[in-house]
Tab-separated table of C-alpha atoms in Angstrom:
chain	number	residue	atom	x	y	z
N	1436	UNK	CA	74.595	-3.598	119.373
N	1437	UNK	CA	74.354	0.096	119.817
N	1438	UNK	CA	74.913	3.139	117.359
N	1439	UNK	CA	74.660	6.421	115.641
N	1440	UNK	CA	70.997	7.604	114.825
N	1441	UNK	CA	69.797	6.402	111.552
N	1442	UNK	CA	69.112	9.385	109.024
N	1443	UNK	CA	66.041	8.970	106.700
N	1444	UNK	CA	67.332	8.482	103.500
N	1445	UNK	CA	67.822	5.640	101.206
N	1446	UNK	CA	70.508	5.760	98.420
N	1447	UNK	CA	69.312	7.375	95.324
N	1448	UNK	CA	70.081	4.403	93.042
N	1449	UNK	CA	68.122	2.212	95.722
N	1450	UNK	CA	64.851	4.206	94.878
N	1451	UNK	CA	65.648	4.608	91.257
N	1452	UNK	CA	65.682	0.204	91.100
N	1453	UNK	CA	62.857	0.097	93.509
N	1454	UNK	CA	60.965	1.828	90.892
N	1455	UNK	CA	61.733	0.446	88.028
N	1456	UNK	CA	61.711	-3.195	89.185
N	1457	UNK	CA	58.956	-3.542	92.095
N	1458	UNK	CA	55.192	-3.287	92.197
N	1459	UNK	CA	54.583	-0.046	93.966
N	1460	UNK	CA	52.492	-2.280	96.964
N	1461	UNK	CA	54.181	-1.218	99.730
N	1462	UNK	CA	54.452	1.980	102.067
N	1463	UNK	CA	58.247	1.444	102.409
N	1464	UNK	CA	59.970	3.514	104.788
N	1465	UNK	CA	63.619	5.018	104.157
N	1466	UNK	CA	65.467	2.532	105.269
N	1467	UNK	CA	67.347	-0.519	103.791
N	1468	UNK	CA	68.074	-2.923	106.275
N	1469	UNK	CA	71.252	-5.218	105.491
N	1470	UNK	CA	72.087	-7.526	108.932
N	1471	UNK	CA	70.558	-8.674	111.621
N	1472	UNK	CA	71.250	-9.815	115.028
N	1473	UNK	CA	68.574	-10.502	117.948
N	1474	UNK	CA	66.069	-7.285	118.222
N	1475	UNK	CA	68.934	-5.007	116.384
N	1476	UNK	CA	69.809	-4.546	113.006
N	1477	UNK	CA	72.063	-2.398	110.630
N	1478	UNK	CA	71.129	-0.434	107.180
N	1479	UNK	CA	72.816	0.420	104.430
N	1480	UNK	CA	75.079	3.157	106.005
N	1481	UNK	CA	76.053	0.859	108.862
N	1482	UNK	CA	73.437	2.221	111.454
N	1483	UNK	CA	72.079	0.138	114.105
N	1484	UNK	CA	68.539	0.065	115.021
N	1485	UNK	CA	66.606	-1.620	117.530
N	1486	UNK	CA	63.868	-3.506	115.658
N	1487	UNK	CA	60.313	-3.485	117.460
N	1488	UNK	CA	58.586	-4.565	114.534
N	1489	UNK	CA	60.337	-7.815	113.958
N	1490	UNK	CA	58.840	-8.454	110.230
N	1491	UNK	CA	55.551	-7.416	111.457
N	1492	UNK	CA	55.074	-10.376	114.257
N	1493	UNK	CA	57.288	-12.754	112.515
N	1494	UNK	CA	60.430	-12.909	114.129
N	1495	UNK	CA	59.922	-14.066	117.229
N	1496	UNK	CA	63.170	-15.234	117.931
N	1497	UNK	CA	64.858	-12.192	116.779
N	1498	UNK	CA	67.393	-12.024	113.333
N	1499	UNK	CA	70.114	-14.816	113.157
N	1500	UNK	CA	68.576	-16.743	115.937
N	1501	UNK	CA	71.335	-19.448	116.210
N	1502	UNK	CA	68.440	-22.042	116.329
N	1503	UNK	CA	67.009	-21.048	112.876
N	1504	UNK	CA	70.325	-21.395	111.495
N	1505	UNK	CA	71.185	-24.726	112.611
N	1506	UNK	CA	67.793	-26.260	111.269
N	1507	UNK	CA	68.205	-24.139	107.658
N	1508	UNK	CA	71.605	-25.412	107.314
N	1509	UNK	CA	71.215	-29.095	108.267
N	1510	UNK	CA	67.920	-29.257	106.677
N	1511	UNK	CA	68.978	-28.062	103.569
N	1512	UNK	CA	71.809	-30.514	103.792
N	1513	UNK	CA	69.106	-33.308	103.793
N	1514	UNK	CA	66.242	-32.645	102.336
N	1515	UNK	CA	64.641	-29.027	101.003
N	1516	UNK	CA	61.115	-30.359	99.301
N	1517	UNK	CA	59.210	-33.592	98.340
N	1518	UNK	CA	55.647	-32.683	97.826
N	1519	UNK	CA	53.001	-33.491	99.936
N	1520	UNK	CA	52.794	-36.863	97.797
N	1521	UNK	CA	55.454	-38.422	100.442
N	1522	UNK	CA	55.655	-38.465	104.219
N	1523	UNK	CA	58.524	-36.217	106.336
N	1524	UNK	CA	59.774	-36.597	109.381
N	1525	UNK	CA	59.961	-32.726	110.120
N	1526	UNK	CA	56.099	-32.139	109.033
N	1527	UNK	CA	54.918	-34.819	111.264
N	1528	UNK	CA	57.448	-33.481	114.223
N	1529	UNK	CA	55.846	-29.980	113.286
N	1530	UNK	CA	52.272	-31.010	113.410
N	1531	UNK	CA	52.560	-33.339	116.663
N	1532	UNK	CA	54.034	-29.876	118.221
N	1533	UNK	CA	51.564	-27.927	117.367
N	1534	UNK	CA	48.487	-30.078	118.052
N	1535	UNK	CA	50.156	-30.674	121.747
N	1536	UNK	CA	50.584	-26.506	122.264
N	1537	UNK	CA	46.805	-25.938	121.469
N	1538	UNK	CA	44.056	-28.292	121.058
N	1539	UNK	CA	43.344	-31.834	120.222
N	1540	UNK	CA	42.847	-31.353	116.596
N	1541	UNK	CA	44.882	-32.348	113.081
N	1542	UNK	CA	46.686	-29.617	111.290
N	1543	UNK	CA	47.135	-28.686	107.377
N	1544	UNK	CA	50.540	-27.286	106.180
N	1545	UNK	CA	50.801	-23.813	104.262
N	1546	UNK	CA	52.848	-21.091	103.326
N	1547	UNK	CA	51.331	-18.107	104.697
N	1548	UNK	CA	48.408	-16.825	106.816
N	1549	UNK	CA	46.228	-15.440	104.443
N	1550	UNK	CA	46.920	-19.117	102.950
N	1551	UNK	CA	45.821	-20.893	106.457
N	1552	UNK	CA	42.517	-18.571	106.120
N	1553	UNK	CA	41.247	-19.439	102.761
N	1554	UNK	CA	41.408	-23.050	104.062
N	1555	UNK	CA	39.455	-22.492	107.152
N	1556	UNK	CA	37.045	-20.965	104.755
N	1557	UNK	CA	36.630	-23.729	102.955
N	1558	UNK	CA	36.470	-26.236	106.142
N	1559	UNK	CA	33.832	-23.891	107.487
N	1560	UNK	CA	31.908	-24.398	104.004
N	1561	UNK	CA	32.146	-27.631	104.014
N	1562	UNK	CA	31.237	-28.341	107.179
N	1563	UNK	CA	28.891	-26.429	106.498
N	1564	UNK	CA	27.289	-28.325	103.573
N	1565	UNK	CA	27.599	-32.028	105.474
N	1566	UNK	CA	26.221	-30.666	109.101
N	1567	UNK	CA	24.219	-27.438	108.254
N	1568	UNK	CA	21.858	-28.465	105.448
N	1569	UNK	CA	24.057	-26.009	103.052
N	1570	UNK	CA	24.708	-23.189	105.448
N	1571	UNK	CA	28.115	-20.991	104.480
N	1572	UNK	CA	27.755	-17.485	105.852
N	1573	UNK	CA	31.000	-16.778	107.882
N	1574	UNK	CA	30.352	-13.978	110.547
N	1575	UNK	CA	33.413	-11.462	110.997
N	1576	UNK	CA	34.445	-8.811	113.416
N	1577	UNK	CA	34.567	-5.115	111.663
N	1578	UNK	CA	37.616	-4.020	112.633
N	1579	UNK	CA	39.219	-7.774	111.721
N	1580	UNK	CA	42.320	-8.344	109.050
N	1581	UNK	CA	42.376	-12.016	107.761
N	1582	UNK	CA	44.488	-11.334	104.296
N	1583	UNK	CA	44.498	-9.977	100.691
N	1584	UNK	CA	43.207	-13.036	98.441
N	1585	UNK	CA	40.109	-12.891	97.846
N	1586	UNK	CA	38.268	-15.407	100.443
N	1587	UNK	CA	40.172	-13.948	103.116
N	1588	UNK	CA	39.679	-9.944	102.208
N	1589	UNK	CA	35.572	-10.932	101.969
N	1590	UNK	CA	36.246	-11.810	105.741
N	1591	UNK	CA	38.207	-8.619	106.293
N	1592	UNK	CA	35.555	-5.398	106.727
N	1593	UNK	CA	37.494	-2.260	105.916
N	1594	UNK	CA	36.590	-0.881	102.774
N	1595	UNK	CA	40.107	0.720	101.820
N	1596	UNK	CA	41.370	-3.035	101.220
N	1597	UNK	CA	37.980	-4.744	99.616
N	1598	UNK	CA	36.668	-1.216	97.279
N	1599	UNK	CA	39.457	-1.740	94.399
N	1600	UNK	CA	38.890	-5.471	93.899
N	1601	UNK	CA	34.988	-6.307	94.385
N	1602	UNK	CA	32.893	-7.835	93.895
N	1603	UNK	CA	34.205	-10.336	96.728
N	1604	UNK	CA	33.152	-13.677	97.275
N	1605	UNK	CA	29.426	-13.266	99.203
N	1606	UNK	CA	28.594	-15.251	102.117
N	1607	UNK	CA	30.554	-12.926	104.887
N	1608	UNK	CA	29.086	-10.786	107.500
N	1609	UNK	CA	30.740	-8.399	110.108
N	1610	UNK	CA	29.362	-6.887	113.122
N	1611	UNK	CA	31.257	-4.490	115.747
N	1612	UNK	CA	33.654	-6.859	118.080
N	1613	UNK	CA	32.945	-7.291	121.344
N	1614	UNK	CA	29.022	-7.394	120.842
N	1615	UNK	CA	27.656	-10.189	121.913
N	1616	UNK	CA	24.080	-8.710	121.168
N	1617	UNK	CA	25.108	-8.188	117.431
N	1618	UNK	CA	27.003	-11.524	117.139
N	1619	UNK	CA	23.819	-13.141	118.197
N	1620	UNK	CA	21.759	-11.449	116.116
N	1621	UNK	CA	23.770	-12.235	113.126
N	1622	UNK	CA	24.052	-16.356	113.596
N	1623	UNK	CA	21.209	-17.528	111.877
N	1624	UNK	CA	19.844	-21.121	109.702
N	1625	UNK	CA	22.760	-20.148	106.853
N	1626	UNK	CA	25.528	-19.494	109.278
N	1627	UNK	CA	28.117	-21.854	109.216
N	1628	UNK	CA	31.102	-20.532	111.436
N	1629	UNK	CA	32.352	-17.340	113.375
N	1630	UNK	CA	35.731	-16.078	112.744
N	1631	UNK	CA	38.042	-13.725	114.492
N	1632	UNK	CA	41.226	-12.697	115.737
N	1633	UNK	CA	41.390	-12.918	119.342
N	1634	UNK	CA	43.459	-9.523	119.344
N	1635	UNK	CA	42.797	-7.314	115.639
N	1636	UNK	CA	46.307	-6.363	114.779
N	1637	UNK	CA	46.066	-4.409	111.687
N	1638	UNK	CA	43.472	-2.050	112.631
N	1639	UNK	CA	45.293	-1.031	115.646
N	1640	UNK	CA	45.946	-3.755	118.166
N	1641	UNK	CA	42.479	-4.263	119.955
N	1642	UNK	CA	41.950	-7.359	122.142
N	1643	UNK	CA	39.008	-8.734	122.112
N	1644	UNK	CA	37.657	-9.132	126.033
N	1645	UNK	CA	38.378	-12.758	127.363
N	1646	UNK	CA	34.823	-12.588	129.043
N	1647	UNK	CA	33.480	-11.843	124.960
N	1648	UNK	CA	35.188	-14.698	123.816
N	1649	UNK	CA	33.615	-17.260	126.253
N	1650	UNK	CA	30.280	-16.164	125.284
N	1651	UNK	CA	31.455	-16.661	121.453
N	1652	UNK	CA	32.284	-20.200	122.631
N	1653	UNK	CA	29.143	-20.766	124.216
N	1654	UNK	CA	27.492	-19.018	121.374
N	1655	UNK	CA	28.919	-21.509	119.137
N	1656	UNK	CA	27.936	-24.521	121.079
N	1657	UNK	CA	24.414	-23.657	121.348
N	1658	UNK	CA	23.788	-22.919	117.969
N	1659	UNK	CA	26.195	-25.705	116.290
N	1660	UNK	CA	28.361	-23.217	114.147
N	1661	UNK	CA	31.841	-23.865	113.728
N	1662	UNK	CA	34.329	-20.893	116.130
N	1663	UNK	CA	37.727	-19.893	113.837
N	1664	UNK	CA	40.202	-18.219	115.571
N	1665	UNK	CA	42.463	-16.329	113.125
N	1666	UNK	CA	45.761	-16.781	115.537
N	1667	UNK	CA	48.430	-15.607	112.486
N	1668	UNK	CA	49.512	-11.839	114.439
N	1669	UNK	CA	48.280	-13.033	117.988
N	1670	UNK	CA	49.477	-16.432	118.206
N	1671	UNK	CA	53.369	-18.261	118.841
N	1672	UNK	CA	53.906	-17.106	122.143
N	1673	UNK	CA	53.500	-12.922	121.398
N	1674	UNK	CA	51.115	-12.693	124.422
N	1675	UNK	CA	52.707	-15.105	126.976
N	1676	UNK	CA	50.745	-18.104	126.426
N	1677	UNK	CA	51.012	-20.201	123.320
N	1678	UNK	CA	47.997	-18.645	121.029
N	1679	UNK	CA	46.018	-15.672	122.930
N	1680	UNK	CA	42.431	-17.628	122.829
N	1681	UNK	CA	44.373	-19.204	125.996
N	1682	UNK	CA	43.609	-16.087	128.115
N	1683	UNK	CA	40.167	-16.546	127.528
N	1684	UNK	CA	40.421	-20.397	128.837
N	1685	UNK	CA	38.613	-21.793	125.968
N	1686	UNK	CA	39.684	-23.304	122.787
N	1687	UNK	CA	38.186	-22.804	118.712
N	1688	UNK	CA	37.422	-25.333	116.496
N	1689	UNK	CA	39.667	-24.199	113.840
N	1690	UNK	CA	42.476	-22.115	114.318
N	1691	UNK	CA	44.775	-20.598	111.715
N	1692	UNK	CA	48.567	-19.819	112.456
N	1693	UNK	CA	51.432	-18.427	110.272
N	1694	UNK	CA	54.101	-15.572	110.823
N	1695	UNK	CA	56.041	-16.118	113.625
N	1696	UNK	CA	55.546	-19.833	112.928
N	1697	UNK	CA	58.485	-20.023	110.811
N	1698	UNK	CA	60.610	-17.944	112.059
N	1699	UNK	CA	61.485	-15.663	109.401
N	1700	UNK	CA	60.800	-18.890	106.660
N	1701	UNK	CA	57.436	-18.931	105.535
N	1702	UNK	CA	54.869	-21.193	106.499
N	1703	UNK	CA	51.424	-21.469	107.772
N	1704	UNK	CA	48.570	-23.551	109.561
N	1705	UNK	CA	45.223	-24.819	110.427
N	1706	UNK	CA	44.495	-26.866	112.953
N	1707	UNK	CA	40.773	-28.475	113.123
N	1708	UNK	CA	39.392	-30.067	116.130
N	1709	UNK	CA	37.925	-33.477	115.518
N	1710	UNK	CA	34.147	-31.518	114.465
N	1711	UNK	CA	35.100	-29.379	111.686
N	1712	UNK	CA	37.854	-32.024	110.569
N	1713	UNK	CA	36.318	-32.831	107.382
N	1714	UNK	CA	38.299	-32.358	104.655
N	1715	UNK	CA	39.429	-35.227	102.561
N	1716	UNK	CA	41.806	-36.305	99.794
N	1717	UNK	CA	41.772	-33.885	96.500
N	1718	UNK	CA	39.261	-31.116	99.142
N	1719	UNK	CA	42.462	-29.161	99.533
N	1720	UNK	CA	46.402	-28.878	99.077
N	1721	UNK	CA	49.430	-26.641	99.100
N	1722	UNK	CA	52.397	-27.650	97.057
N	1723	UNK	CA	55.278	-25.784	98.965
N	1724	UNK	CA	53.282	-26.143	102.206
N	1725	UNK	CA	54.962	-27.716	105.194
N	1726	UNK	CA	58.175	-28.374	103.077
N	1727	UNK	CA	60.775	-30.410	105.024
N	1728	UNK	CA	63.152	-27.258	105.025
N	1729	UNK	CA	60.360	-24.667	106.390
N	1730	UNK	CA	58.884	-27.123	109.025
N	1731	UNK	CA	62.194	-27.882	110.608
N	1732	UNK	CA	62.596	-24.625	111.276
N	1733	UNK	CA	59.342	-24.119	112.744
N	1734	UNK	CA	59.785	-27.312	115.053
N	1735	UNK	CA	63.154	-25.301	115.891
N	1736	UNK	CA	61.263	-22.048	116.537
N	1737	UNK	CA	58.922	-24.376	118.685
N	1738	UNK	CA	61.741	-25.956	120.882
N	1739	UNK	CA	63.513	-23.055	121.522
N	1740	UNK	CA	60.246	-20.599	122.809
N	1741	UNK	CA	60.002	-22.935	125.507
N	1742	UNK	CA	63.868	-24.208	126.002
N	1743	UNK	CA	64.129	-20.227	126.767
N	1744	UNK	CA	61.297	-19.545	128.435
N	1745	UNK	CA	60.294	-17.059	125.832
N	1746	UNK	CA	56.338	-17.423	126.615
N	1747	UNK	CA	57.449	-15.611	130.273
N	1748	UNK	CA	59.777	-13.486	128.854
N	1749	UNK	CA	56.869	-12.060	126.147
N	1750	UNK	CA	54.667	-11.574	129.491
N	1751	UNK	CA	57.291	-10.428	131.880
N	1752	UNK	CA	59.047	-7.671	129.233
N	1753	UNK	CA	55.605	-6.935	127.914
N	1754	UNK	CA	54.556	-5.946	130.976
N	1755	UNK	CA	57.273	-3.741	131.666
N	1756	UNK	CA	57.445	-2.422	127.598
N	1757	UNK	CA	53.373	-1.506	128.587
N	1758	UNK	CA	54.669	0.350	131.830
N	1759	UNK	CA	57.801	1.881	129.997
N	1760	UNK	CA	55.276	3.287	127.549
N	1761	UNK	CA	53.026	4.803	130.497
N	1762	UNK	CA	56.172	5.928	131.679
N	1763	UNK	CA	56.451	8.260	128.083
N	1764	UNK	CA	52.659	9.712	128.441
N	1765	UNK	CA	53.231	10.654	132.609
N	1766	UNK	CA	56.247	12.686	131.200
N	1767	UNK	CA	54.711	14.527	128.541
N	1768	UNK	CA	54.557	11.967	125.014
N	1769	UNK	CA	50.936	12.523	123.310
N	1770	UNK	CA	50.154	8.938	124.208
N	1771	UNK	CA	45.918	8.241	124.838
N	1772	UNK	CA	46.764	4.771	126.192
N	1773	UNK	CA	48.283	1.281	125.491
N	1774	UNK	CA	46.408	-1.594	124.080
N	1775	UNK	CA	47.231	-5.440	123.532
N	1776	UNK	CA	48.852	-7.759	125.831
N	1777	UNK	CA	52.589	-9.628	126.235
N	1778	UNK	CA	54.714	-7.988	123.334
N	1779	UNK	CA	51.927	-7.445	121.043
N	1780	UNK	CA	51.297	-3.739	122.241
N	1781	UNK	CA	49.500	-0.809	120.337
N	1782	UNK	CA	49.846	2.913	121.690
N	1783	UNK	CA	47.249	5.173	120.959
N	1784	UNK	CA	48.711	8.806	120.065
N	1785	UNK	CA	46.764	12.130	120.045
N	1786	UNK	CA	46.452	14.531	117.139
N	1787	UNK	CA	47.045	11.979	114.024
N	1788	UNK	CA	51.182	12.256	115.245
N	1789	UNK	CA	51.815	8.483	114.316
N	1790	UNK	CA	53.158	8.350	111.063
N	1791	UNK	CA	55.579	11.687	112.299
N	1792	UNK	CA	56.163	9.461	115.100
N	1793	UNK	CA	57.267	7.011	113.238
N	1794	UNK	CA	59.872	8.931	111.072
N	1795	UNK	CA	61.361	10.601	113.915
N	1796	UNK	CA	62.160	7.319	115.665
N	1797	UNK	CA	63.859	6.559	112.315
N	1798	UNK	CA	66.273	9.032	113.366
N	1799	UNK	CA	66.948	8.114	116.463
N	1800	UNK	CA	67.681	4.346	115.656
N	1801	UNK	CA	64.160	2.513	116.460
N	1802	UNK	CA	61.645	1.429	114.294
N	1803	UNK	CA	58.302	1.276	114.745
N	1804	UNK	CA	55.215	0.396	112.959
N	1805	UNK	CA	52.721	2.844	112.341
N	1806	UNK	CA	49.024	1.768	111.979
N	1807	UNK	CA	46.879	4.394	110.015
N	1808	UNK	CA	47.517	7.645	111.670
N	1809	UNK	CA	46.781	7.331	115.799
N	1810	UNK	CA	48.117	3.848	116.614
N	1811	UNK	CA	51.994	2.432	116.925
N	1812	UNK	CA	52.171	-1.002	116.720
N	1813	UNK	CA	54.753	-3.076	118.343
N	1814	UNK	CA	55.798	-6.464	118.026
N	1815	UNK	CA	59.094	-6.966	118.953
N	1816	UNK	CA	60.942	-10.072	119.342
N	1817	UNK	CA	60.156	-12.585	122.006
N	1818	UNK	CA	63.643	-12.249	122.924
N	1819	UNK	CA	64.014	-8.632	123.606
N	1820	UNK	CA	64.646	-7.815	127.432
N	1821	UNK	CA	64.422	-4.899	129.408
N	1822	UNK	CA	67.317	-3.048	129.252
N	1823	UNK	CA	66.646	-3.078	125.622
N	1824	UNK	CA	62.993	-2.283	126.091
N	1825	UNK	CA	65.257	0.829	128.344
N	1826	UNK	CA	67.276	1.677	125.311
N	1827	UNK	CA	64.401	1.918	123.044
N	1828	UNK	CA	62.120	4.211	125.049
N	1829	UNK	CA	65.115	6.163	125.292
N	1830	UNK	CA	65.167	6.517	121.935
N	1831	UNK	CA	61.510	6.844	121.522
N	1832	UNK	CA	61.323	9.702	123.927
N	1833	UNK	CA	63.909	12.258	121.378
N	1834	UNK	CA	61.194	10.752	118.738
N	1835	UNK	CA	58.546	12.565	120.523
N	1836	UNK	CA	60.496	15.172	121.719
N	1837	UNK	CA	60.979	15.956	117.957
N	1838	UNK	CA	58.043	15.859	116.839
N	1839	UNK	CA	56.695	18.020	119.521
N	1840	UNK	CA	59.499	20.755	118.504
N	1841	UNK	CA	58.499	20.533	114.834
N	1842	UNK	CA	54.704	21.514	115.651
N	1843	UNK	CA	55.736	23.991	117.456
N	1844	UNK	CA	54.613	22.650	121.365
């Protein structure tokens, strides 16, 4: 697809419903997106618009994947839900697949990742309780992002999500990431697990080192404490390897997993290895969660990442979205750096330009994400190739171009 440049409005009577009708939750931006088609898609007026936000991580496979249409369609034809009372063929084809793309370990079905968190909060606890005498404090990473209910928002640090709704559940601690001085310091006799996200998306896409994540592991091991990795932004392929923890060569003993999971349908994860795997009947359930209609189309989001080679084609295209971006700041964009790795990218921008950034590329037909006020994120498809990656700096650059006019540079 290719097109005009989108303009930032959104019809009148679109705002005047939004307002009457939805929660006022979200930032939106001013744009109403109608169709979708791989990486592009088309608003209201008919504008196309290369998407490198893809739902925030979630489609991996791009919009209208052909794959994720087959499996809604026949599934739906079948079967849509049972309850978790029954056994499925497409849950136990989902879990078998992701078990064998990670780490010998059982999984529980959800619907989302904040979902898959609360439950390895409650594995950790438990665990907890049978191996550690009682011990439940969950150690965090400050800059970390782990969801909005309650459980999973005590594990999250920053104070502009946890002020309006306190007090939060106790029993969480969070020290700076990448410190393994402060990490050890802070696993003690009530400690009952570590958790963090191998690369913190919502704070700005910042990897933790591979080298920092070993010593975690090892950490771990030496003091008997369970290691979560919170794989829901990170994980599915986004870096080039199945979950990002790979990098690092080691594996957790709980992971959670949701977004691009599903492909656009909602569902979520945790896997346990055989340690922490102690839940039991009536400890914990989901009713929706790993419906026959939402894990066939996750097993179909599974096959097809690696029928199309989409876990080379997030490193390769990464690689080359990373250099593209480089590219930008050598020829004058107000760009400090870029952070993340495979298609799971945040660029650092001087002078708190990101949210004019942001708007700009609205207007020249690209969307981006932007993260508080010095950080794009991008998360593109798994899909998206190069001379797309081409079309979008393009686009990008009249962004910045634009915004440098506006303040006057």
């Amino acid at each position: 697809m290719s097109g005009p440049a989108v303009q930032e409005a959104v019809p009148a009577a679109v705002q005047r419903r939004a307002a009457a009708s939805l929660m006022n939750t979200y930032a939106r931006q001013p744009l109403m997106i109608t169709s979708g088609r791989g990486v592009w898609v088309r608003d209201s007026d008919g504008r196309e618009l290369l998407d490198l936000v893809g739902g925030i991580a979630v489609n991996v496979l791009g919009h209208s994947h052909p794959a994720v249409q087959a499996a809604l369609t026949a599934q739906a034809a079948e079967l849509i839900h049972t309850s978790n009372l029954y056994f499925t063929e497409p849950q136990l084809e989902l879990a078998e697949r992701l078990v064998a793309s990670a780490f010998p370990s059982r999984v529980f079905l959800c619907n989302s990742g904040t979902e898959a968190n609360e439950g390895a909060i409650k594995l950790a606890r438990k665990w907890g309780k049978l191996n550690r005498g009682g011990a439940h404090v969950i150690v965090c990473a400050q800059g970390a992002f782990h969801g909005r209910t309650l459980g999973a928002l005590a594990a999250t640090s920053n104070r502009r999500y946890r002020e309006p709704f306190q007090p939060l559940p106790p029993g969480f601690v969070h020290v700076p990431a990448n410190d393994i001085g402060a990490l050890e310091a802070s696993v003690d006799a009530a400690t009952c697990a570590v958790m963090l996200e191998p690369i913190e998306g919502e704070s700005g896409v910042h990897p933790l080192d591979d080298a920092f994540l070993q010593q975690v592991r090892r950490l771990c091991d030496e003091r008997d404490v369970l290691l979560i990795l919170d794989e829901v932004q990170s994980g599915m392929g986004r870096t080039g390897r199945w979950w990002a923890h790979q990098h690092a060569g080691i594996a957790p003993d709980v992971m959670t997993v949701a977004k691009g999971l599903g492909g656009g349908i909602p569902i979520g994860a945790v896997l346990a290895a055989p340690r922490a795997d102690v839940f039991e009947p009536g400890d914990h359930g989901c009713t929706f969660g790993g419906s026959p209609l939402a894990s066939a189309v996750a097993c179909a989001v599974l096959r097809t990442i690696e029928s199309e080679h989409l876990l080379e084609n997030a490193a390769s295209v990464g690689d080359y979205l990373s250099e593209s971006l480089s590219a930008l700041r050598d020829g004058g964009a107000p760009i400090d750096g870029v952070r993340g790795r495979g298609l799971m990218l945040g660029v650092a921008l001087r002078d708190g330009a990101a949210p004019a950034v942001a708007r700009a590329a609205l207007q020249h037909g690209v969307i981006v994400n932007a993260v508080g006020t010095a950080t794009l994120r991008l998360v593109p498809p798994l899909t998206i190739t190069r001379d797309e990656v081409d079309e979008a700096m393009r686009r990008l650059a009249a962004a910045f171009a634009d915004v440098a006019e506006a303040a006057g540079r």
